[in-house]
CSV table of C-alpha atoms in Angstrom, one decimal:
chain,number,residue,atom,x,y,z
A,13,MET,CA,28.2,18.0,-8.3
A,14,TYR,CA,24.9,16.2,-8.9
A,15,GLU,CA,21.8,18.3,-8.8
A,16,VAL,CA,19.7,15.5,-7.3
A,17,VAL,CA,20.6,12.3,-5.4
A,18,VAL,CA,17.8,9.7,-5.3
A,19,ILE,CA,17.9,7.1,-2.5
A,20,GLY,CA,16.4,3.8,-3.6
A,21,ALA,CA,15.9,2.2,-7.0
A,22,GLY,CA,12.3,0.9,-6.6
A,23,TYR,CA,9.5,2.1,-8.7
A,24,GLY,CA,9.4,5.5,-7.0
A,25,GLY,CA,13.1,6.1,-7.2
A,26,LEU,CA,13.5,5.1,-10.8
A,27,ALA,CA,10.4,7.0,-11.8
A,28,ILE,CA,11.5,10.3,-10.3
A,29,ALA,CA,15.1,9.9,-11.5
A,30,ALA,CA,14.0,9.2,-15.0
A,31,LEU,CA,11.6,12.2,-15.0
A,32,LEU,CA,14.3,14.5,-13.8
A,33,ALA,CA,16.8,13.1,-16.2
A,34,ARG,CA,14.4,13.8,-19.1
A,35,ARG,CA,14.5,17.4,-18.0
A,36,GLY,CA,18.3,17.4,-18.3
A,37,HIS,CA,19.2,17.4,-14.6
A,38,ARG,CA,22.3,15.6,-13.3
A,39,VAL,CA,20.9,12.7,-11.2
A,40,LEU,CA,22.5,10.0,-9.2
A,41,VAL,CA,20.5,7.0,-7.9
A,42,CYS,CA,21.9,5.1,-4.9
A,43,GLU,CA,20.6,1.6,-4.3
A,44,GLN,CA,21.9,-0.5,-1.5
A,45,SER,CA,21.1,-3.9,-3.1
A,46,LYS,CA,22.7,-5.4,-6.1
A,47,VAL,CA,19.5,-5.4,-8.2
A,48,LEU,CA,17.0,-2.8,-9.4
A,49,GLY,CA,13.3,-2.7,-8.5
A,50,GLY,CA,13.0,-2.8,-4.8
A,51,ARG,CA,9.8,-4.5,-3.9
A,52,ALA,CA,8.9,-4.7,-7.6
A,53,ARG,CA,12.0,-6.7,-8.6
A,54,SER,CA,11.7,-10.0,-10.4
A,55,ASP,CA,13.7,-13.2,-10.3
A,56,GLU,CA,14.3,-16.1,-12.8
A,57,HIS,CA,13.9,-19.6,-11.6
A,58,ASP,CA,14.2,-22.6,-13.9
A,59,GLY,CA,12.8,-20.6,-16.8
A,60,PHE,CA,10.0,-19.0,-14.8
A,61,ILE,CA,9.9,-15.2,-14.1
A,62,LEU,CA,8.8,-14.5,-10.5
A,63,ALA,CA,7.7,-11.2,-9.0
A,64,TRP,CA,8.2,-10.5,-5.3
A,65,GLY,CA,4.7,-11.3,-4.4
A,66,LEU,CA,1.6,-10.5,-6.5
A,67,HIS,CA,1.9,-7.3,-8.6
A,68,VAL,CA,-0.6,-5.6,-10.9
A,69,ASN,CA,-0.8,-2.2,-12.5
A,70,ARG,CA,-4.2,-0.6,-11.9
A,71,PHE,CA,-6.0,0.9,-14.9
A,72,GLY,CA,-3.5,-0.1,-17.5
A,73,ASP,CA,-2.8,2.8,-20.0
A,74,ALA,CA,-5.0,5.1,-17.8
A,75,GLY,CA,-2.9,4.4,-14.7
A,76,PRO,CA,0.0,6.5,-13.2
A,77,ALA,CA,2.7,4.0,-14.2
A,78,ALA,CA,1.7,4.4,-17.8
A,79,GLU,CA,1.6,8.2,-17.5
A,80,VAL,CA,5.2,8.2,-16.1
A,81,LEU,CA,6.4,6.1,-19.1
A,82,ARG,CA,4.4,8.3,-21.5
A,83,ARG,CA,6.1,11.4,-20.3
A,84,LEU,CA,9.4,9.7,-21.0
A,85,GLY,CA,8.4,8.8,-24.6
A,86,GLU,CA,7.9,5.1,-23.7
A,87,ARG,CA,4.9,2.9,-23.5
A,88,ILE,CA,4.2,-0.2,-21.3
A,89,GLU,CA,3.4,-3.2,-23.4
A,90,TRP,CA,0.6,-5.1,-21.6
A,91,ALA,CA,0.1,-8.9,-21.6
A,92,GLY,CA,-3.1,-10.1,-23.2
A,93,GLU,CA,-4.0,-6.6,-24.6
A,94,GLY,CA,-7.5,-6.6,-26.0
A,95,LYS,CA,-8.5,-9.8,-24.2
A,96,ALA,CA,-11.2,-9.8,-21.6
A,97,GLU,CA,-10.0,-10.6,-18.1
A,98,ARG,CA,-11.6,-13.6,-16.4
A,99,SER,CA,-11.5,-13.5,-12.6
A,100,LEU,CA,-13.3,-15.4,-9.9
A,101,VAL,CA,-14.7,-14.7,-6.4
A,102,GLN,CA,-15.2,-17.3,-3.8
A,103,PHE,CA,-18.4,-16.3,-2.0
A,104,ASN,CA,-20.5,-18.5,0.3
A,105,GLY,CA,-18.6,-21.6,-0.7
A,106,ARG,CA,-18.9,-21.2,-4.4
A,107,LEU,CA,-16.8,-19.6,-7.2
A,108,TYR,CA,-18.5,-16.9,-9.3
A,109,PRO,CA,-17.3,-14.6,-12.1
A,110,ARG,CA,-16.1,-11.3,-10.6
A,111,PRO,CA,-18.2,-8.4,-11.8
A,112,ASP,CA,-16.3,-5.5,-13.4
A,113,SER,CA,-19.0,-2.9,-13.9
A,114,VAL,CA,-22.1,-1.5,-12.4
A,115,GLY,CA,-24.1,-3.7,-14.8
A,116,GLY,CA,-22.1,-6.7,-13.7
A,117,TYR,CA,-23.1,-6.1,-10.1
A,118,LEU,CA,-26.7,-5.7,-11.1
A,119,THR,CA,-26.7,-9.1,-12.7
A,120,THR,CA,-24.3,-11.1,-10.4
A,121,PRO,CA,-25.8,-14.4,-9.2
A,122,MET,CA,-23.9,-13.9,-5.9
A,123,LEU,CA,-26.8,-11.7,-4.6
A,124,SER,CA,-30.5,-11.8,-4.5
A,125,TRP,CA,-32.3,-9.1,-6.7
A,126,PRO,CA,-33.0,-6.9,-3.6
A,127,ASP,CA,-29.4,-7.1,-2.5
A,128,ARG,CA,-28.1,-6.4,-6.0
A,129,LEU,CA,-30.1,-3.1,-5.9
A,130,ARG,CA,-28.7,-2.3,-2.5
A,131,LEU,CA,-25.1,-2.9,-3.7
A,132,VAL,CA,-25.7,-0.8,-6.8
A,133,ALA,CA,-27.0,2.0,-4.5
A,134,VAL,CA,-23.7,1.8,-2.6
A,135,LEU,CA,-21.7,2.0,-5.9
A,136,LEU,CA,-23.7,4.9,-7.2
A,137,ARG,CA,-23.3,6.8,-4.0
A,138,ALA,CA,-19.6,6.2,-4.1
A,139,LEU,CA,-19.5,7.5,-7.7
A,140,ARG,CA,-21.2,10.7,-6.6
A,141,ALA,CA,-19.1,11.2,-3.4
A,142,ARG,CA,-16.0,13.4,-3.0
A,143,PRO,CA,-13.2,11.2,-1.7
A,144,GLU,CA,-11.9,14.0,0.4
A,145,ASP,CA,-15.1,14.0,2.4
A,146,TRP,CA,-14.6,10.3,3.3
A,147,TYR,CA,-10.9,9.7,4.1
A,148,ALA,CA,-11.6,9.9,7.8
A,149,VAL,CA,-14.5,7.4,7.7
A,150,THR,CA,-14.3,3.6,7.3
A,151,TRP,CA,-15.5,1.8,4.2
A,152,ALA,CA,-17.7,-0.4,6.4
A,153,HIS,CA,-19.4,2.7,7.8
A,154,PHE,CA,-19.9,4.2,4.3
A,155,VAL,CA,-21.6,0.9,3.2
A,156,ARG,CA,-23.8,0.7,6.3
A,157,ARG,CA,-25.0,4.3,5.8
A,158,THR,CA,-26.6,3.0,2.6
A,159,THR,CA,-27.7,-0.5,3.6
A,160,SER,CA,-27.8,-2.8,6.7
A,161,SER,CA,-27.5,-5.9,4.5
A,162,PRO,CA,-24.7,-8.1,5.9
A,163,ILE,CA,-24.3,-9.9,2.6
A,164,VAL,CA,-23.8,-6.6,0.7
A,165,LEU,CA,-21.2,-5.6,3.3
A,166,LYS,CA,-19.5,-8.9,2.7
A,167,LEU,CA,-19.4,-8.5,-1.1
A,168,CYS,CA,-18.1,-4.9,-0.7
A,169,GLN,CA,-14.9,-6.4,0.6
A,170,LEU,CA,-14.0,-7.0,-3.0
A,171,PHE,CA,-12.9,-3.3,-3.1
A,172,ASN,CA,-10.6,-4.0,-0.2
A,173,TYR,CA,-8.8,-6.5,-2.3
A,174,ALA,CA,-8.6,-4.0,-5.1
A,175,ILE,CA,-6.6,-1.5,-3.0
A,176,TYR,CA,-4.9,-4.2,-0.8
A,177,ALA,CA,-6.5,-3.0,2.4
A,178,PRO,CA,-7.5,-6.2,4.3
A,179,ASP,CA,-9.9,-5.0,6.9
A,180,ILE,CA,-13.2,-3.4,5.8
A,181,GLU,CA,-13.8,-2.1,9.4
A,182,VAL,CA,-10.7,0.2,9.3
A,183,THR,CA,-10.1,0.8,5.6
A,184,SER,CA,-10.6,4.5,4.6
A,185,ALA,CA,-13.8,5.0,2.6
A,186,GLY,CA,-12.1,7.8,0.7
A,187,GLU,CA,-9.4,5.5,-0.6
A,188,VAL,CA,-12.0,3.0,-1.8
A,189,ILE,CA,-14.1,5.8,-3.4
A,190,TYR,CA,-11.1,7.2,-5.2
A,191,PHE,CA,-10.4,3.7,-6.6
A,192,VAL,CA,-14.0,3.0,-7.6
A,193,GLN,CA,-14.4,6.3,-9.4
A,194,ARG,CA,-11.4,5.5,-11.6
A,195,ALA,CA,-12.0,1.8,-12.0
A,196,LEU,CA,-15.5,2.1,-13.5
A,197,LYS,CA,-14.2,4.6,-16.1
A,198,ALA,CA,-10.8,2.9,-17.0
A,199,PRO,CA,-10.5,0.6,-20.0
A,200,ALA,CA,-9.0,-2.0,-17.6
A,201,VAL,CA,-9.2,-2.3,-13.8
A,202,THR,CA,-5.8,-4.2,-13.7
A,203,ALA,CA,-3.1,-4.9,-16.2
A,204,GLN,CA,0.0,-7.0,-16.3
A,205,PRO,CA,3.2,-5.7,-18.0
A,206,LEU,CA,4.4,-8.1,-20.7
A,207,GLY,CA,7.4,-10.0,-19.3
A,208,GLY,CA,6.6,-8.9,-15.7
A,209,THR,CA,7.6,-5.9,-13.6
A,210,GLY,CA,11.1,-6.0,-15.2
A,211,GLN,CA,9.8,-4.3,-18.4
A,212,ILE,CA,8.9,-1.1,-16.5
A,213,ILE,CA,12.1,-1.2,-14.4
A,214,HIS,CA,14.3,-1.6,-17.5
A,215,LYS,CA,12.6,1.1,-19.4
A,216,LEU,CA,13.1,3.6,-16.5
A,217,GLU,CA,16.7,2.4,-16.2
A,218,ARG,CA,17.4,3.0,-19.8
A,219,VAL,CA,16.1,6.6,-19.6
A,220,ILE,CA,18.2,7.3,-16.5
A,221,CYS,CA,21.4,5.8,-17.8
A,222,ARG,CA,21.5,7.7,-21.1
A,223,THR,CA,22.9,10.7,-19.3
A,224,ASN,CA,23.0,9.8,-15.6
A,225,GLU,CA,24.1,7.1,-13.1
A,226,ILE,CA,22.7,4.3,-11.0
A,227,ARG,CA,25.0,2.9,-8.4
A,228,LEU,CA,24.1,-0.6,-7.1
A,229,GLY,CA,25.4,-1.9,-3.8
A,230,CYS,CA,25.6,1.8,-2.8
A,231,LYS,CA,24.2,2.1,0.8
A,232,VAL,CA,23.5,5.6,1.9
A,233,ASP,CA,24.6,6.0,5.6
A,234,ARG,CA,23.5,9.6,6.1
A,235,ILE,CA,21.7,12.5,4.5
A,236,LEU,CA,24.0,15.5,4.7
A,237,LEU,CA,22.5,18.6,6.2
A,238,ASP,CA,23.6,22.2,6.3
A,239,ARG,CA,21.6,24.8,8.2
A,240,GLY,CA,18.3,23.0,7.7
A,241,ARG,CA,18.9,22.1,4.1
A,242,ALA,CA,19.7,18.7,2.4
A,243,VAL,CA,23.0,19.1,0.6
A,244,GLY,CA,23.9,15.5,-0.3
A,245,VAL,CA,24.5,12.1,1.1
A,246,LEU,CA,27.3,10.0,2.7
A,247,ALA,CA,27.5,6.7,0.9
A,248,GLY,CA,30.2,4.1,1.2
A,249,GLY,CA,32.4,6.7,3.0
A,250,GLU,CA,32.1,9.2,0.1
A,251,GLU,CA,30.4,12.5,0.6
A,252,ILE,CA,28.2,13.1,-2.5
A,253,THR,CA,27.0,16.7,-2.7
A,254,ALA,CA,23.7,17.7,-4.4
A,255,GLN,CA,21.2,20.5,-4.4
A,256,ALA,CA,18.3,18.2,-3.5
A,257,VAL,CA,17.9,14.7,-2.0
A,258,VAL,CA,14.9,12.4,-2.8
A,259,PHE,CA,14.2,9.6,-0.2
A,260,THR,CA,12.1,6.8,-1.7
A,261,PRO,CA,11.9,4.0,0.8
A,262,PRO,CA,9.0,4.0,3.3
A,263,VAL,CA,9.4,7.0,5.6
A,264,GLN,CA,9.7,4.5,8.5
A,265,HIS,CA,13.2,3.8,7.3
A,266,LEU,CA,14.4,7.4,7.6
A,267,PHE,CA,15.5,7.0,11.2
A,268,ARG,CA,19.1,6.0,10.6
A,269,LEU,CA,19.8,8.7,8.0
A,270,VAL,CA,19.1,12.0,9.8
A,271,PRO,CA,19.7,13.0,13.4
A,272,ASP,CA,16.7,13.1,15.7
A,273,GLU,CA,17.0,16.9,16.2
A,274,ALA,CA,16.6,17.6,12.5
A,275,LEU,CA,13.0,16.7,12.5
A,276,PRO,CA,10.3,17.4,15.1
A,277,ALA,CA,9.2,14.8,17.6
A,278,GLU,CA,5.8,14.5,16.0
A,279,PHE,CA,7.4,13.4,12.7
A,280,TRP,CA,9.3,10.6,14.4
A,281,GLU,CA,6.2,9.5,16.3
A,282,TYR,CA,4.2,9.5,13.0
A,283,ALA,CA,6.9,7.4,11.2
A,284,ALA,CA,7.2,5.0,14.1
A,285,ASN,CA,3.5,4.3,14.3
A,286,LEU,CA,2.9,3.8,10.5
A,287,GLU,CA,1.3,0.4,9.9
A,288,PRO,CA,2.4,-1.3,6.7
A,289,THR,CA,0.7,-4.3,5.1
A,290,ALA,CA,2.3,-7.7,5.1
A,291,CYS,CA,1.7,-11.1,3.6
A,292,ILE,CA,2.7,-14.7,3.1
A,293,ALA,CA,3.3,-15.2,-0.6
A,294,TYR,CA,3.6,-18.5,-2.5
A,295,ASP,CA,4.9,-19.1,-6.0
A,296,PHE,CA,4.5,-22.4,-7.7
A,297,GLY,CA,5.9,-23.9,-10.9
A,298,LEU,CA,3.4,-26.3,-12.4
A,299,ARG,CA,4.2,-29.0,-14.9
A,300,GLU,CA,0.9,-28.5,-16.6
A,301,PRO,CA,-1.8,-25.8,-16.4
A,302,VAL,CA,-4.6,-26.0,-13.9
A,303,PRO,CA,-7.4,-23.5,-14.7
A,304,ASP,CA,-8.1,-21.3,-17.7
A,305,LEU,CA,-8.0,-18.2,-15.6
A,306,ASN,CA,-6.2,-15.1,-16.8
A,307,GLY,CA,-7.2,-12.8,-13.9
A,308,SER,CA,-7.3,-13.5,-10.2
A,309,VAL,CA,-9.2,-15.6,-7.7
A,310,ILE,CA,-10.3,-13.9,-4.5
A,311,ASN,CA,-11.7,-15.4,-1.2
A,312,LEU,CA,-14.5,-13.5,0.5
A,313,ASP,CA,-15.3,-16.4,2.9
A,314,GLY,CA,-13.1,-15.3,5.8
A,315,ALA,CA,-9.3,-14.7,5.5
A,316,PHE,CA,-7.9,-12.3,2.9
A,317,LEU,CA,-6.6,-14.9,0.4
A,318,MET,CA,-6.0,-14.4,-3.3
A,319,GLY,CA,-4.2,-15.9,-6.2
A,320,SER,CA,-3.5,-15.7,-9.9
A,321,PHE,CA,-2.0,-17.6,-12.8
A,322,PRO,CA,0.1,-14.9,-14.4
A,323,SER,CA,1.4,-17.1,-17.2
A,324,ASN,CA,-2.1,-17.7,-18.5
A,325,ARG,CA,-2.1,-14.0,-19.5
A,326,ASP,CA,1.6,-13.8,-20.3
A,327,PRO,CA,3.1,-17.2,-21.5
A,328,SER,CA,6.6,-15.7,-21.4
A,329,LEU,CA,6.6,-16.0,-17.6
A,330,ALA,CA,6.8,-19.8,-17.8
A,331,PRO,CA,8.4,-22.5,-20.0
A,332,GLU,CA,6.2,-23.8,-22.7
A,333,GLY,CA,3.5,-26.1,-21.5
A,334,MET,CA,4.1,-25.2,-17.9
A,335,GLN,CA,2.3,-22.7,-15.6
A,336,LEU,CA,3.2,-20.1,-13.0
A,337,ALA,CA,0.9,-19.7,-10.0
A,338,SER,CA,1.1,-17.0,-7.4
A,339,PHE,CA,-0.9,-16.8,-4.2
A,340,LEU,CA,-0.9,-14.7,-1.0
A,341,ASN,CA,-2.4,-14.5,2.5
A,342,ALA,CA,-2.5,-11.0,3.9
A,343,VAL,CA,-1.5,-11.1,7.6
A,344,ALA,CA,-1.1,-8.3,10.1
A,345,ALA,CA,2.4,-6.8,10.0
A,346,ARG,CA,2.7,-7.4,13.8
A,347,ASP,CA,2.3,-11.2,13.1
A,348,VAL,CA,4.9,-11.8,10.5
A,349,THR,CA,7.6,-12.4,13.1
A,350,GLU,CA,5.4,-14.8,15.1
A,351,LYS,CA,6.3,-18.3,13.8
A,352,PRO,CA,3.2,-20.1,15.1
A,353,VAL,CA,1.0,-17.5,13.4
A,354,VAL,CA,2.9,-17.7,10.2
A,355,ASP,CA,2.8,-21.5,10.2
A,356,ALA,CA,-0.9,-21.5,10.8
A,357,GLU,CA,-1.6,-18.9,8.1
A,358,THR,CA,0.7,-20.8,5.7
A,359,MET,CA,-1.4,-24.0,6.2
A,360,ARG,CA,-4.6,-22.0,5.8
A,361,LEU,CA,-3.4,-20.7,2.4
A,362,ARG,CA,-2.3,-24.2,1.2
A,363,ARG,CA,-5.7,-25.7,2.3
A,364,TRP,CA,-7.5,-23.0,0.4
A,365,ILE,CA,-5.5,-23.6,-2.8
A,366,ALA,CA,-6.1,-27.4,-2.6
A,367,GLU,CA,-9.8,-26.9,-2.0
A,368,THR,CA,-10.2,-24.3,-4.7
A,369,PHE,CA,-8.2,-26.1,-7.4
A,370,PRO,CA,-8.4,-29.9,-6.8
A,371,GLY,CA,-5.3,-31.7,-8.0
A,372,PHE,CA,-3.2,-28.5,-7.8
A,373,PHE,CA,-0.4,-30.0,-5.6
A,374,ASP,CA,-0.1,-33.0,-7.9
A,375,ARG,CA,1.2,-30.7,-10.6
A,376,VAL,CA,3.8,-28.8,-8.5
A,377,LEU,CA,7.4,-28.9,-9.7
A,378,TRP,CA,8.7,-26.5,-7.2
A,379,GLU,CA,7.4,-23.9,-4.8
A,380,ARG,CA,8.7,-20.7,-3.1
A,381,ARG,CA,7.3,-19.2,0.1
A,382,LEU,CA,8.0,-15.6,1.0
A,383,VAL,CA,7.1,-14.0,4.3
A,384,ILE,CA,7.0,-10.3,3.3
A,385,PRO,CA,7.0,-8.0,6.3
A,386,LEU,CA,6.3,-4.9,4.2
A,387,VAL,CA,4.2,-5.2,1.1
A,388,ASP,CA,2.9,-1.6,1.1
A,389,GLY,CA,4.4,1.0,3.3
A,390,VAL,CA,1.0,2.0,4.6
A,391,HIS,CA,-2.2,0.1,5.2
A,392,LEU,CA,-4.9,2.4,3.7
A,393,ARG,CA,-6.8,2.7,7.0
A,394,VAL,CA,-8.3,5.7,8.6
A,395,GLY,CA,-5.5,7.9,9.9
A,396,GLN,CA,-3.1,6.7,7.1
A,397,ALA,CA,-5.2,7.8,4.1
A,398,TYR,CA,-4.0,10.2,1.4
A,399,PRO,CA,-4.5,13.5,3.4
A,400,ASP,CA,-2.8,12.0,6.5
A,401,ARG,CA,0.4,10.9,4.9
A,402,HIS,CA,3.6,12.9,4.9
A,403,PRO,CA,4.0,15.6,2.2
A,404,ILE,CA,6.3,15.1,-0.8
A,405,ALA,CA,8.4,18.2,0.0
A,406,SER,CA,9.6,18.0,3.6
A,407,PRO,CA,8.2,21.0,5.6
A,408,HIS,CA,11.2,20.7,8.0
A,409,ILE,CA,14.3,20.1,5.8
A,410,ARG,CA,14.6,22.2,2.7
A,411,GLY,CA,15.7,20.3,-0.4
A,412,LEU,CA,14.5,16.9,1.0
A,413,PHE,CA,11.7,15.2,-0.9
A,414,PHE,CA,9.8,12.0,-0.4
A,415,VAL,CA,8.7,9.7,-3.3
A,416,GLY,CA,7.2,6.3,-2.5
A,417,ASP,CA,4.1,4.5,-1.3
A,418,THR,CA,4.0,6.2,2.1
A,419,VAL,CA,3.6,9.9,1.0
A,420,ALA,CA,0.7,12.2,0.3
A,421,ALA,CA,-0.1,11.2,-3.2
A,422,PRO,CA,-3.4,9.6,-4.3
A,423,ALA,CA,-4.1,5.9,-5.2
A,424,CYS,CA,-2.8,2.7,-3.6
A,425,SER,CA,0.3,0.5,-3.4
A,426,ALA,CA,2.9,1.2,-6.1
A,427,ASP,CA,0.5,3.6,-7.8
A,428,ILE,CA,1.1,6.0,-4.9
A,429,ALA,CA,4.8,6.0,-5.8
A,430,PHE,CA,4.2,6.7,-9.5
A,431,ASN,CA,1.8,9.5,-8.6
A,432,ALA,CA,4.2,10.9,-6.1
A,433,ALA,CA,6.9,10.9,-8.8
A,434,LEU,CA,4.7,12.8,-11.2
A,435,GLU,CA,4.0,15.5,-8.5
A,436,ALA,CA,7.6,15.6,-7.2
A,437,GLU,CA,8.9,16.3,-10.7
A,438,GLU,CA,7.4,19.8,-10.7
A,439,LEU,CA,8.2,20.4,-7.0
A,440,ILE,CA,11.8,19.6,-7.4
A,441,GLU,CA,12.1,21.5,-10.7
A,442,GLU,CA,10.8,24.6,-8.9
A,443,TYR,CA,13.2,24.1,-6.0
A,444,LEU,CA,16.2,23.7,-8.4
A,445,GLN,CA,15.1,26.9,-10.1
A,446,GLY,CA,15.3,28.7,-6.8
A,447,LYS,CA,11.6,28.7,-6.0
A,448,GLU,CA,10.7,27.1,-2.7
A,449,PRO,CA,8.0,24.4,-3.0
């Protein structure tokens, strides 16, 4: 019998499985697809290495992904280590260097001197604030309590990009404050694993497979329950028993795995109403490089558009002399099934690329468009912020744990999953030792 069955082999599932394997537990990972990584998987195309949309690791060696690997005796190798990141912001029709410190905001040419002081006042207030006091308040409201300047409010949308929360009017201020407090202290705001996301995935896989098992193409059809306790899974017609089960997809996907009566109506209502983020993502293989830009480019003039040239920082992602370019347009999750909306937003993104980088499409060898209905399991809006999300240990089914980007762990995007894995390690250990979490 396994001690723990982990459902899903994305970042969260691989991280918790590796952490438990390191402690000597018998772990089985069940992944329904034929590849590892979930939303963090990567693909090879004509010598280019492509992620599934834009991916970054926030804070580099100071971030939760690095902490998971550190506990496992591994280290993430970062592309361009020691080199300064050069990123751009499109603001009022021009491109500017993106500030990366309080001092940078104090000198940015994007703002007048009085507005620079107003923006710095917002940042200083955020640095002094307690995130827990602001999760139920919007970031726009937090900014307006310090200044009524519309241009400062517009520039504060930069922090929405940082946590991938497109709408400043609904984004939780507590989530932004949590990010800002760590970003201004971290050695790097964002970092890119050398060779892409596959480096992290393969290192986690290696730790797991030393003593345990990952089954690909293994779809879990049901979580087995016995008197209010999770006791294993049914997968491919096989009953696999375990002392604990870890569910790592977004909680919205739990519907088919447990009967309705196993969880209260308020849980099902909560899961059904969770709003994810979504996007239209484009990857391009370019026959020759366009800009000397090793960070990102962000649009603050309207739609939530951004892009990067990952191979400028990590040449291994593209054949020699060529370039990989990745862009996205964040769209509402409700719109990704509406073809007229998707077509219009696709054209908006392509126009922005052409206007921002003249001659871009003359260099394109191939392109790939993805319409991604679920980028992050939760949009970090008021009502879906850290304190509002589902706990890691189920309060309703003993032995059932949740690890992923929809649970009550701090941070944003995939960093929620890594933080959840770090917290779940101790909770599951206590449970296996006979102590209820």
